[in-house]
């Protein structure tokens, strides 16, 4: 019997590989999300204003310049010192 190209089998194999890669990435993302949550929790226990800290992190991720974010960082630091 002659070999023939089965397009469905080829696409299925490609999808299986894509699914395996996506599952691996989602698992990695889940682990990172847990680490991030733990880190914020630790900072909250140390009496940092986590809400403002999240704004700073989001600002950095969105490309806001440090000169815009620095006043908020200073405000977080002053608040922390006042709570100590």
PDB file of N, CA and C in Angstrom:
ATOM      1  N   UNK A   1       0.841  -1.171   0.000  1.00  0.00           N
ATOM      2  CA  UNK A   1       0.000   0.000   0.000  1.00  0.00           C
ATOM      3  C   UNK A   1       0.892   1.242   0.000  1.00  0.00           C
ATOM      4  N   UNK A   2       0.658   2.197  -0.879  1.00  0.00           N
ATOM      5  CA  UNK A   2       1.519   3.377  -0.971  1.00  0.00           C
ATOM      6  C   UNK A   2       1.271   4.333   0.194  1.00  0.00           C
ATOM      7  N   UNK A   3       2.373   5.015   0.607  1.00  0.00           N
ATOM      8  CA  UNK A   3       2.252   6.040   1.645  1.00  0.00           C
ATOM      9  C   UNK A   3       1.584   7.266   1.046  1.00  0.00           C
ATOM     10  N   UNK A   4       0.763   7.890   1.825  1.00  0.00           N
ATOM     11  CA  UNK A   4       0.137   9.126   1.362  1.00  0.00           C
ATOM     12  C   UNK A   4       0.138  10.141   2.503  1.00  0.00           C
ATOM     13  N   UNK A   5       0.052  11.379   2.116  1.00  0.00           N
ATOM     14  CA  UNK A   5       0.079  12.485   3.078  1.00  0.00           C
ATOM     15  C   UNK A   5      -1.324  12.660   3.660  1.00  0.00           C
ATOM     16  N   UNK A   6      -1.409  12.583   4.966  1.00  0.00           N
ATOM     17  CA  UNK A   6      -2.691  12.765   5.659  1.00  0.00           C
ATOM     18  C   UNK A   6      -2.681  14.147   6.315  1.00  0.00           C
ATOM     19  N   UNK A   7      -3.349  15.133   5.684  1.00  0.00           N
ATOM     20  CA  UNK A   7      -3.306  16.493   6.225  1.00  0.00           C
ATOM     21  C   UNK A   7      -3.930  16.599   7.621  1.00  0.00           C
ATOM     22  N   UNK A   8      -4.940  15.810   7.899  1.00  0.00           N
ATOM     23  CA  UNK A   8      -5.580  15.876   9.220  1.00  0.00           C
ATOM     24  C   UNK A   8      -4.615  15.381  10.292  1.00  0.00           C
ATOM     25  N   UNK A   9      -3.907  14.331  10.005  1.00  0.00           N
ATOM     26  CA  UNK A   9      -2.940  13.800  10.956  1.00  0.00           C
ATOM     27  C   UNK A   9      -1.825  14.820  11.207  1.00  0.00           C
ATOM     28  N   UNK A  10      -1.370  15.471  10.142  1.00  0.00           N
ATOM     29  CA  UNK A  10      -0.310  16.470  10.286  1.00  0.00           C
ATOM     30  C   UNK A  10      -0.785  17.648  11.136  1.00  0.00           C
ATOM     31  N   UNK A  11      -2.002  18.098  10.908  1.00  0.00           N
ATOM     32  CA  UNK A  11      -2.549  19.221  11.675  1.00  0.00           C
ATOM     33  C   UNK A  11      -2.790  18.790  13.119  1.00  0.00           C
ATOM     34  N   UNK A  12      -3.273  17.579  13.314  1.00  0.00           N
ATOM     35  CA  UNK A  12      -3.485  17.066  14.670  1.00  0.00           C
ATOM     36  C   UNK A  12      -2.168  17.031  15.448  1.00  0.00           C
ATOM     37  N   UNK A  13      -1.127  16.595  14.811  1.00  0.00           N
ATOM     38  CA  UNK A  13       0.181  16.544  15.468  1.00  0.00           C
ATOM     39  C   UNK A  13       0.645  17.955  15.824  1.00  0.00           C
ATOM     40  N   UNK A  14       0.460  18.901  14.907  1.00  0.00           N
ATOM     41  CA  UNK A  14       0.838  20.297  15.174  1.00  0.00           C
ATOM     42  C   UNK A  14       0.040  20.837  16.363  1.00  0.00           C
ATOM     43  N   UNK A  15      -1.263  20.526  16.394  1.00  0.00           N
ATOM     44  CA  UNK A  15      -2.102  20.981  17.503  1.00  0.00           C
ATOM     45  C   UNK A  15      -1.686  20.335  18.821  1.00  0.00           C
ATOM     46  N   UNK A  16      -1.360  19.048  18.799  1.00  0.00           N
ATOM     47  CA  UNK A  16      -0.899  18.371  20.015  1.00  0.00           C
ATOM     48  C   UNK A  16       0.344  19.038  20.570  1.00  0.00           C
ATOM     49  N   UNK A  17       1.289  19.387  19.704  1.00  0.00           N
ATOM     50  CA  UNK A  17       2.520  20.054  20.135  1.00  0.00           C
ATOM     51  C   UNK A  17       2.211  21.443  20.689  1.00  0.00           C
ATOM     52  N   UNK A  18       1.287  22.154  20.021  1.00  0.00           N
ATOM     53  CA  UNK A  18       0.911  23.488  20.490  1.00  0.00           C
ATOM     54  C   UNK A  18       0.234  23.407  21.856  1.00  0.00           C
ATOM     55  N   UNK A  19      -0.628  22.434  22.031  1.00  0.00           N
ATOM     56  CA  UNK A  19      -1.326  22.267  23.306  1.00  0.00           C
ATOM     57  C   UNK A  19      -0.330  21.955  24.422  1.00  0.00           C
ATOM     58  N   UNK A  20       0.617  21.076  24.161  1.00  0.00           N
ATOM     59  CA  UNK A  20       1.630  20.745  25.174  1.00  0.00           C
ATOM     60  C   UNK A  20       2.419  21.983  25.573  1.00  0.00           C
ATOM     61  N   UNK A  21       2.782  22.793  24.584  1.00  0.00           N
ATOM     62  CA  UNK A  21       3.554  24.018  24.863  1.00  0.00           C
ATOM     63  C   UNK A  21       2.708  25.007  25.662  1.00  0.00           C
ATOM     64  N   UNK A  22       1.432  25.162  25.284  1.00  0.00           N
ATOM     65  CA  UNK A  22       0.546  26.079  25.997  1.00  0.00           C
ATOM     66  C   UNK A  22       0.324  25.627  27.439  1.00  0.00           C
ATOM     67  N   UNK A  23       0.157  24.340  27.647  1.00  0.00           N
ATOM     68  CA  UNK A  23      -0.016  23.823  29.004  1.00  0.00           C
ATOM     69  C   UNK A  23       1.232  24.115  29.832  1.00  0.00           C
ATOM     70  N   UNK A  24       2.392  23.893  29.257  1.00  0.00           N
ATOM     71  CA  UNK A  24       3.640  24.165  29.972  1.00  0.00           C
ATOM     72  C   UNK A  24       3.748  25.656  30.321  1.00  0.00           C
ATOM     73  N   UNK A  25       3.401  26.522  29.377  1.00  0.00           N
ATOM     74  CA  UNK A  25       3.456  27.967  29.636  1.00  0.00           C
ATOM     75  C   UNK A  25       2.435  28.384  30.691  1.00  0.00           C
ATOM     76  N   UNK A  26       1.240  27.839  30.627  1.00  0.00           N
ATOM     77  CA  UNK A  26       0.216  28.161  31.631  1.00  0.00           C
ATOM     78  C   UNK A  26       0.651  27.696  33.020  1.00  0.00           C
ATOM     79  N   UNK A  27       1.287  26.528  33.101  1.00  0.00           N
ATOM     80  CA  UNK A  27       1.790  26.048  34.396  1.00  0.00           C
ATOM     81  C   UNK A  27       2.875  26.973  34.927  1.00  0.00           C
ATOM     82  N   UNK A  28       3.761  27.417  34.042  1.00  0.00           N
ATOM     83  CA  UNK A  28       4.815  28.347  34.441  1.00  0.00           C
ATOM     84  C   UNK A  28       4.210  29.663  34.912  1.00  0.00           C
ATOM     85  N   UNK A  29       3.216  30.154  34.189  1.00  0.00           N
ATOM     86  CA  UNK A  29       2.538  31.398  34.551  1.00  0.00           C
ATOM     87  C   UNK A  29       1.876  31.255  35.920  1.00  0.00           C
ATOM     88  N   UNK A  30       1.260  30.116  36.174  1.00  0.00           N
ATOM     89  CA  UNK A  30       0.615  29.874  37.451  1.00  0.00           C
ATOM     90  C   UNK A  30       1.628  29.920  38.594  1.00  0.00           C
ATOM     91  N   UNK A  31       2.783  29.297  38.382  1.00  0.00           N
ATOM     92  CA  UNK A  31       3.834  29.333  39.410  1.00  0.00           C
ATOM     93  C   UNK A  31       4.303  30.769  39.653  1.00  0.00           C
ATOM     94  N   UNK A  32       4.477  31.530  38.568  1.00  0.00           N
ATOM     95  CA  UNK A  32       4.911  32.920  38.724  1.00  0.00           C
ATOM     96  C   UNK A  32       3.848  33.755  39.427  1.00  0.00           C
ATOM     97  N   UNK A  33       2.580  33.531  39.096  1.00  0.00           N
ATOM     98  CA  UNK A  33       1.501  34.257  39.763  1.00  0.00           C
ATOM     99  C   UNK A  33       1.516  33.988  41.261  1.00  0.00           C
ATOM    100  N   UNK A  34       1.770  32.740  41.649  1.00  0.00           N
ATOM    101  CA  UNK A  34       1.857  32.401  43.073  1.00  0.00           C
ATOM    102  C   UNK A  34       3.026  33.128  43.729  1.00  0.00           C
ATOM    103  N   UNK A  35       4.168  33.162  43.053  1.00  0.00           N
ATOM    104  CA  UNK A  35       5.338  33.845  43.607  1.00  0.00           C
ATOM    105  C   UNK A  35       5.074  35.334  43.768  1.00  0.00           C
ATOM    106  N   UNK A  36       4.410  35.929  42.781  1.00  0.00           N
ATOM    107  CA  UNK A  36       4.082  37.356  42.841  1.00  0.00           C
ATOM    108  C   UNK A  36       3.136  37.625  44.012  1.00  0.00           C
ATOM    109  N   UNK A  37       2.111  36.800  44.151  1.00  0.00           N
ATOM    110  CA  UNK A  37       1.164  36.962  45.263  1.00  0.00           C
ATOM    111  C   UNK A  37       1.872  36.835  46.611  1.00  0.00           C
ATOM    112  N   UNK A  38       2.736  35.854  46.729  1.00  0.00           N
ATOM    113  CA  UNK A  38       3.492  35.672  47.975  1.00  0.00           C
ATOM    114  C   UNK A  38       4.355  36.894  48.273  1.00  0.00           C
ATOM    115  N   UNK A  39       4.970  37.443  47.232  1.00  0.00           N
ATOM    116  CA  UNK A  39       5.847  38.598  47.421  1.00  0.00           C
ATOM    117  C   UNK A  39       5.042  39.814  47.895  1.00  0.00           C
ATOM    118  N   UNK A  40       3.891  40.065  47.246  1.00  0.00           N
ATOM    119  CA  UNK A  40       3.035  41.173  47.682  1.00  0.00           C
ATOM    120  C   UNK A  40       2.547  40.944  49.115  1.00  0.00           C
ATOM    121  N   UNK A  41       2.197  39.714  49.457  1.00  0.00           N
ATOM    122  CA  UNK A  41       1.739  39.383  50.810  1.00  0.00           C
ATOM    123  C   UNK A  41       2.838  39.688  51.829  1.00  0.00           C
ATOM    124  N   UNK A  42       4.078  39.306  51.500  1.00  0.00           N
ATOM    125  CA  UNK A  42       5.199  39.598  52.398  1.00  0.00           C
ATOM    126  C   UNK A  42       5.391  41.099  52.575  1.00  0.00           C
ATOM    127  N   UNK A  43       5.257  41.841  51.482  1.00  0.00           N
ATOM    128  CA  UNK A  43       5.401  43.298  51.574  1.00  0.00           C
ATOM    129  C   UNK A  43       4.281  43.906  52.411  1.00  0.00           C
ATOM    130  N   UNK A  44       3.081  43.363  52.284  1.00  0.00           N
ATOM    131  CA  UNK A  44       1.960  43.851  53.077  1.00  0.00           C
ATOM    132  C   UNK A  44       2.203  43.587  54.562  1.00  0.00           C
ATOM    133  N   UNK A  45       2.753  42.422  54.886  1.00  0.00           N
ATOM    134  CA  UNK A  45       3.080  42.103  56.283  1.00  0.00           C
ATOM    135  C   UNK A  45       4.112  43.074  56.838  1.00  0.00           C
ATOM    136  N   UNK A  46       4.965  43.593  55.936  1.00  0.00           N
ATOM    137  CA  UNK A  46       5.988  44.558  56.351  1.00  0.00           C
ATOM    138  C   UNK A  46       5.445  45.979  56.364  1.00  0.00           C
ATOM    139  N   UNK A  47       4.130  46.100  56.207  1.00  0.00           N
ATOM    140  CA  UNK A  47       3.416  47.384  56.307  1.00  0.00           C
ATOM    141  C   UNK A  47       3.657  48.335  55.130  1.00  0.00           C
ATOM    142  N   UNK A  48       3.972  47.780  53.955  1.00  0.00           N
ATOM    143  CA  UNK A  48       4.053  48.612  52.756  1.00  0.00           C
ATOM    144  C   UNK A  48       2.653  48.783  52.184  1.00  0.00           C
ATOM    145  N   UNK A  49       2.398  49.925  51.553  1.00  0.00           N
ATOM    146  CA  UNK A  49       1.117  50.172  50.899  1.00  0.00           C
ATOM    147  C   UNK A  49       1.116  49.425  49.567  1.00  0.00           C
ATOM    148  N   UNK A  50       0.566  48.223  49.578  1.00  0.00           N
ATOM    149  CA  UNK A  50       0.626  47.340  48.419  1.00  0.00           C
ATOM    150  C   UNK A  50      -0.210  47.890  47.261  1.00  0.00           C
ATOM    151  N   UNK A  51      -1.299  48.565  47.561  1.00  0.00           N
ATOM    152  CA  UNK A  51      -2.142  49.129  46.500  1.00  0.00           C
ATOM    153  C   UNK A  51      -1.333  50.142  45.673  1.00  0.00           C
ATOM    154  N   UNK A  52      -0.636  51.020  46.366  1.00  0.00           N
ATOM    155  CA  UNK A  52       0.185  52.008  45.657  1.00  0.00           C
ATOM    156  C   UNK A  52       1.368  51.336  44.966  1.00  0.00           C
ATOM    157  N   UNK A  53       1.910  50.330  45.615  1.00  0.00           N
ATOM    158  CA  UNK A  53       3.029  49.592  45.035  1.00  0.00           C
ATOM    159  C   UNK A  53       2.615  48.927  43.725  1.00  0.00           C
ATOM    160  N   UNK A  54       1.402  48.391  43.686  1.00  0.00           N
ATOM    161  CA  UNK A  54       0.890  47.790  42.446  1.00  0.00           C
ATOM    162  C   UNK A  54       0.772  48.838  41.329  1.00  0.00           C
ATOM    163  N   UNK A  55       0.382  50.057  41.709  1.00  0.00           N
ATOM    164  CA  UNK A  55       0.305  51.140  40.720  1.00  0.00           C
ATOM    165  C   UNK A  55       1.690  51.454  40.153  1.00  0.00           C
ATOM    166  N   UNK A  56       2.696  51.453  41.005  1.00  0.00           N
ATOM    167  CA  UNK A  56       4.066  51.712  40.553  1.00  0.00           C
ATOM    168  C   UNK A  56       4.528  50.613  39.596  1.00  0.00           C
ATOM    169  N   UNK A  57       4.286  49.373  39.979  1.00  0.00           N
ATOM    170  CA  UNK A  57       4.693  48.243  39.133  1.00  0.00           C
ATOM    171  C   UNK A  57       3.979  48.303  37.785  1.00  0.00           C
ATOM    172  N   UNK A  58       2.680  48.576  37.818  1.00  0.00           N
ATOM    173  CA  UNK A  58       1.922  48.686  36.564  1.00  0.00           C
ATOM    174  C   UNK A  58       2.447  49.838  35.715  1.00  0.00           C
ATOM    175  N   UNK A  59       2.791  50.931  36.360  1.00  0.00           N
ATOM    176  CA  UNK A  59       3.348  52.068  35.631  1.00  0.00           C
ATOM    177  C   UNK A  59       4.654  51.717  34.938  1.00  0.00           C
ATOM    178  N   UNK A  60       5.524  51.018  35.644  1.00  0.00           N
ATOM    179  CA  UNK A  60       6.789  50.578  35.036  1.00  0.00           C
ATOM    180  C   UNK A  60       6.523  49.654  33.856  1.00  0.00           C
ATOM    181  N   UNK A  61       5.596  48.723  34.038  1.00  0.00           N
ATOM    182  CA  UNK A  61       5.287  47.779  32.961  1.00  0.00           C
ATOM    183  C   UNK A  61       4.709  48.499  31.743  1.00  0.00           C
ATOM    184  N   UNK A  62       3.996  49.607  31.981  1.00  0.00           N
ATOM    185  CA  UNK A  62       3.392  50.365  30.886  1.00  0.00           C
ATOM    186  C   UNK A  62       4.315  51.431  30.319  1.00  0.00           C
ATOM    187  N   UNK A  63       5.538  51.477  30.824  1.00  0.00           N
ATOM    188  CA  UNK A  63       6.534  52.382  30.254  1.00  0.00           C
ATOM    189  C   UNK A  63       6.540  53.791  30.807  1.00  0.00           C
ATOM    190  N   UNK A  64       5.882  54.014  31.932  1.00  0.00           N
ATOM    191  CA  UNK A  64       5.924  55.352  32.506  1.00  0.00           C
ATOM    192  C   UNK A  64       7.335  55.637  33.004  1.00  0.00           C
ATOM    193  N   UNK A  65       7.807  56.852  32.795  1.00  0.00           N
ATOM    194  CA  UNK A  65       9.168  57.179  33.226  1.00  0.00           C
ATOM    195  C   UNK A  65       9.283  57.227  34.749  1.00  0.00           C
ATOM    196  N   UNK A  66      10.490  56.967  35.214  1.00  0.00           N
ATOM    197  CA  UNK A  66      10.749  56.931  36.644  1.00  0.00           C
ATOM    198  C   UNK A  66      10.408  58.258  37.314  1.00  0.00           C
ATOM    199  N   UNK A  67      10.625  59.365  36.621  1.00  0.00           N
ATOM    200  CA  UNK A  67      10.345  60.673  37.222  1.00  0.00           C
ATOM    201  C   UNK A  67       8.863  60.836  37.550  1.00  0.00           C
ATOM    202  N   UNK A  68       7.993  60.124  36.836  1.00  0.00           N
ATOM    203  CA  UNK A  68       6.556  60.168  37.109  1.00  0.00           C
ATOM    204  C   UNK A  68       6.218  59.265  38.301  1.00  0.00           C
ATOM    205  N   UNK A  69       6.903  58.151  38.394  1.00  0.00           N
ATOM    206  CA  UNK A  69       6.600  57.171  39.439  1.00  0.00           C
ATOM    207  C   UNK A  69       7.327  57.444  40.751  1.00  0.00           C
ATOM    208  N   UNK A  70       8.440  58.150  40.695  1.00  0.00           N
ATOM    209  CA  UNK A  70       9.252  58.389  41.889  1.00  0.00           C
ATOM    210  C   UNK A  70       8.467  59.031  43.028  1.00  0.00           C
ATOM    211  N   UNK A  71       7.615  60.032  42.778  1.00  0.00           N
ATOM    212  CA  UNK A  71       6.866  60.610  43.903  1.00  0.00           C
ATOM    213  C   UNK A  71       5.985  59.581  44.624  1.00  0.00           C
ATOM    214  N   UNK A  72       5.409  58.650  43.892  1.00  0.00           N
ATOM    215  CA  UNK A  72       4.592  57.624  44.520  1.00  0.00           C
ATOM    216  C   UNK A  72       5.456  56.655  45.325  1.00  0.00           C
ATOM    217  N   UNK A  73       6.627  56.337  44.810  1.00  0.00           N
ATOM    218  CA  UNK A  73       7.561  55.480  45.554  1.00  0.00           C
ATOM    219  C   UNK A  73       7.968  56.178  46.856  1.00  0.00           C
ATOM    220  N   UNK A  74       8.271  57.472  46.755  1.00  0.00           N
ATOM    221  CA  UNK A  74       8.632  58.228  47.958  1.00  0.00           C
ATOM    222  C   UNK A  74       7.477  58.262  48.964  1.00  0.00           C
ATOM    223  N   UNK A  75       6.257  58.378  48.454  1.00  0.00           N
ATOM    224  CA  UNK A  75       5.077  58.390  49.323  1.00  0.00           C
ATOM    225  C   UNK A  75       4.924  57.030  50.035  1.00  0.00           C
ATOM    226  N   UNK A  76       5.183  55.956  49.327  1.00  0.00           N
ATOM    227  CA  UNK A  76       5.124  54.613  49.928  1.00  0.00           C
ATOM    228  C   UNK A  76       6.181  54.496  51.021  1.00  0.00           C
ATOM    229  N   UNK A  77       7.379  54.984  50.744  1.00  0.00           N
ATOM    230  CA  UNK A  77       8.459  54.915  51.733  1.00  0.00           C
ATOM    231  C   UNK A  77       8.130  55.738  52.967  1.00  0.00           C
ATOM    232  N   UNK A  78       7.608  56.958  52.774  1.00  0.00           N
ATOM    233  CA  UNK A  78       7.257  57.818  53.920  1.00  0.00           C
ATOM    234  C   UNK A  78       6.156  57.173  54.763  1.00  0.00           C
ATOM    235  N   UNK A  79       5.188  56.564  54.085  1.00  0.00           N
ATOM    236  CA  UNK A  79       4.105  55.890  54.786  1.00  0.00           C
ATOM    237  C   UNK A  79       4.632  54.726  55.612  1.00  0.00           C
ATOM    238  N   UNK A  80       5.564  53.984  55.056  1.00  0.00           N
ATOM    239  CA  UNK A  80       6.172  52.848  55.759  1.00  0.00           C
ATOM    240  C   UNK A  80       6.917  53.316  57.006  1.00  0.00           C
ATOM    241  N   UNK A  81       7.685  54.395  56.863  1.00  0.00           N
ATOM    242  CA  UNK A  81       8.446  54.925  57.998  1.00  0.00           C
ATOM    243  C   UNK A  81       7.485  55.432  59.081  1.00  0.00           C
ATOM    244  N   UNK A  82       6.398  56.060  58.668  1.00  0.00           N
ATOM    245  CA  UNK A  82       5.429  56.576  59.634  1.00  0.00           C
ATOM    246  C   UNK A  82       4.748  55.445  60.413  1.00  0.00           C
ATOM    247  N   UNK A  83       4.579  54.288  59.781  1.00  0.00           N
ATOM    248  CA  UNK A  83       3.939  53.142  60.435  1.00  0.00           C
ATOM    249  C   UNK A  83       4.891  52.419  61.382  1.00  0.00           C
ATOM    250  N   UNK A  84       6.189  52.658  61.204  1.00  0.00           N
ATOM    251  CA  UNK A  84       7.187  51.936  62.032  1.00  0.00           C
ATOM    252  C   UNK A  84       7.330  52.524  63.405  1.00  0.00           C
TER     253      UNK A  84
END
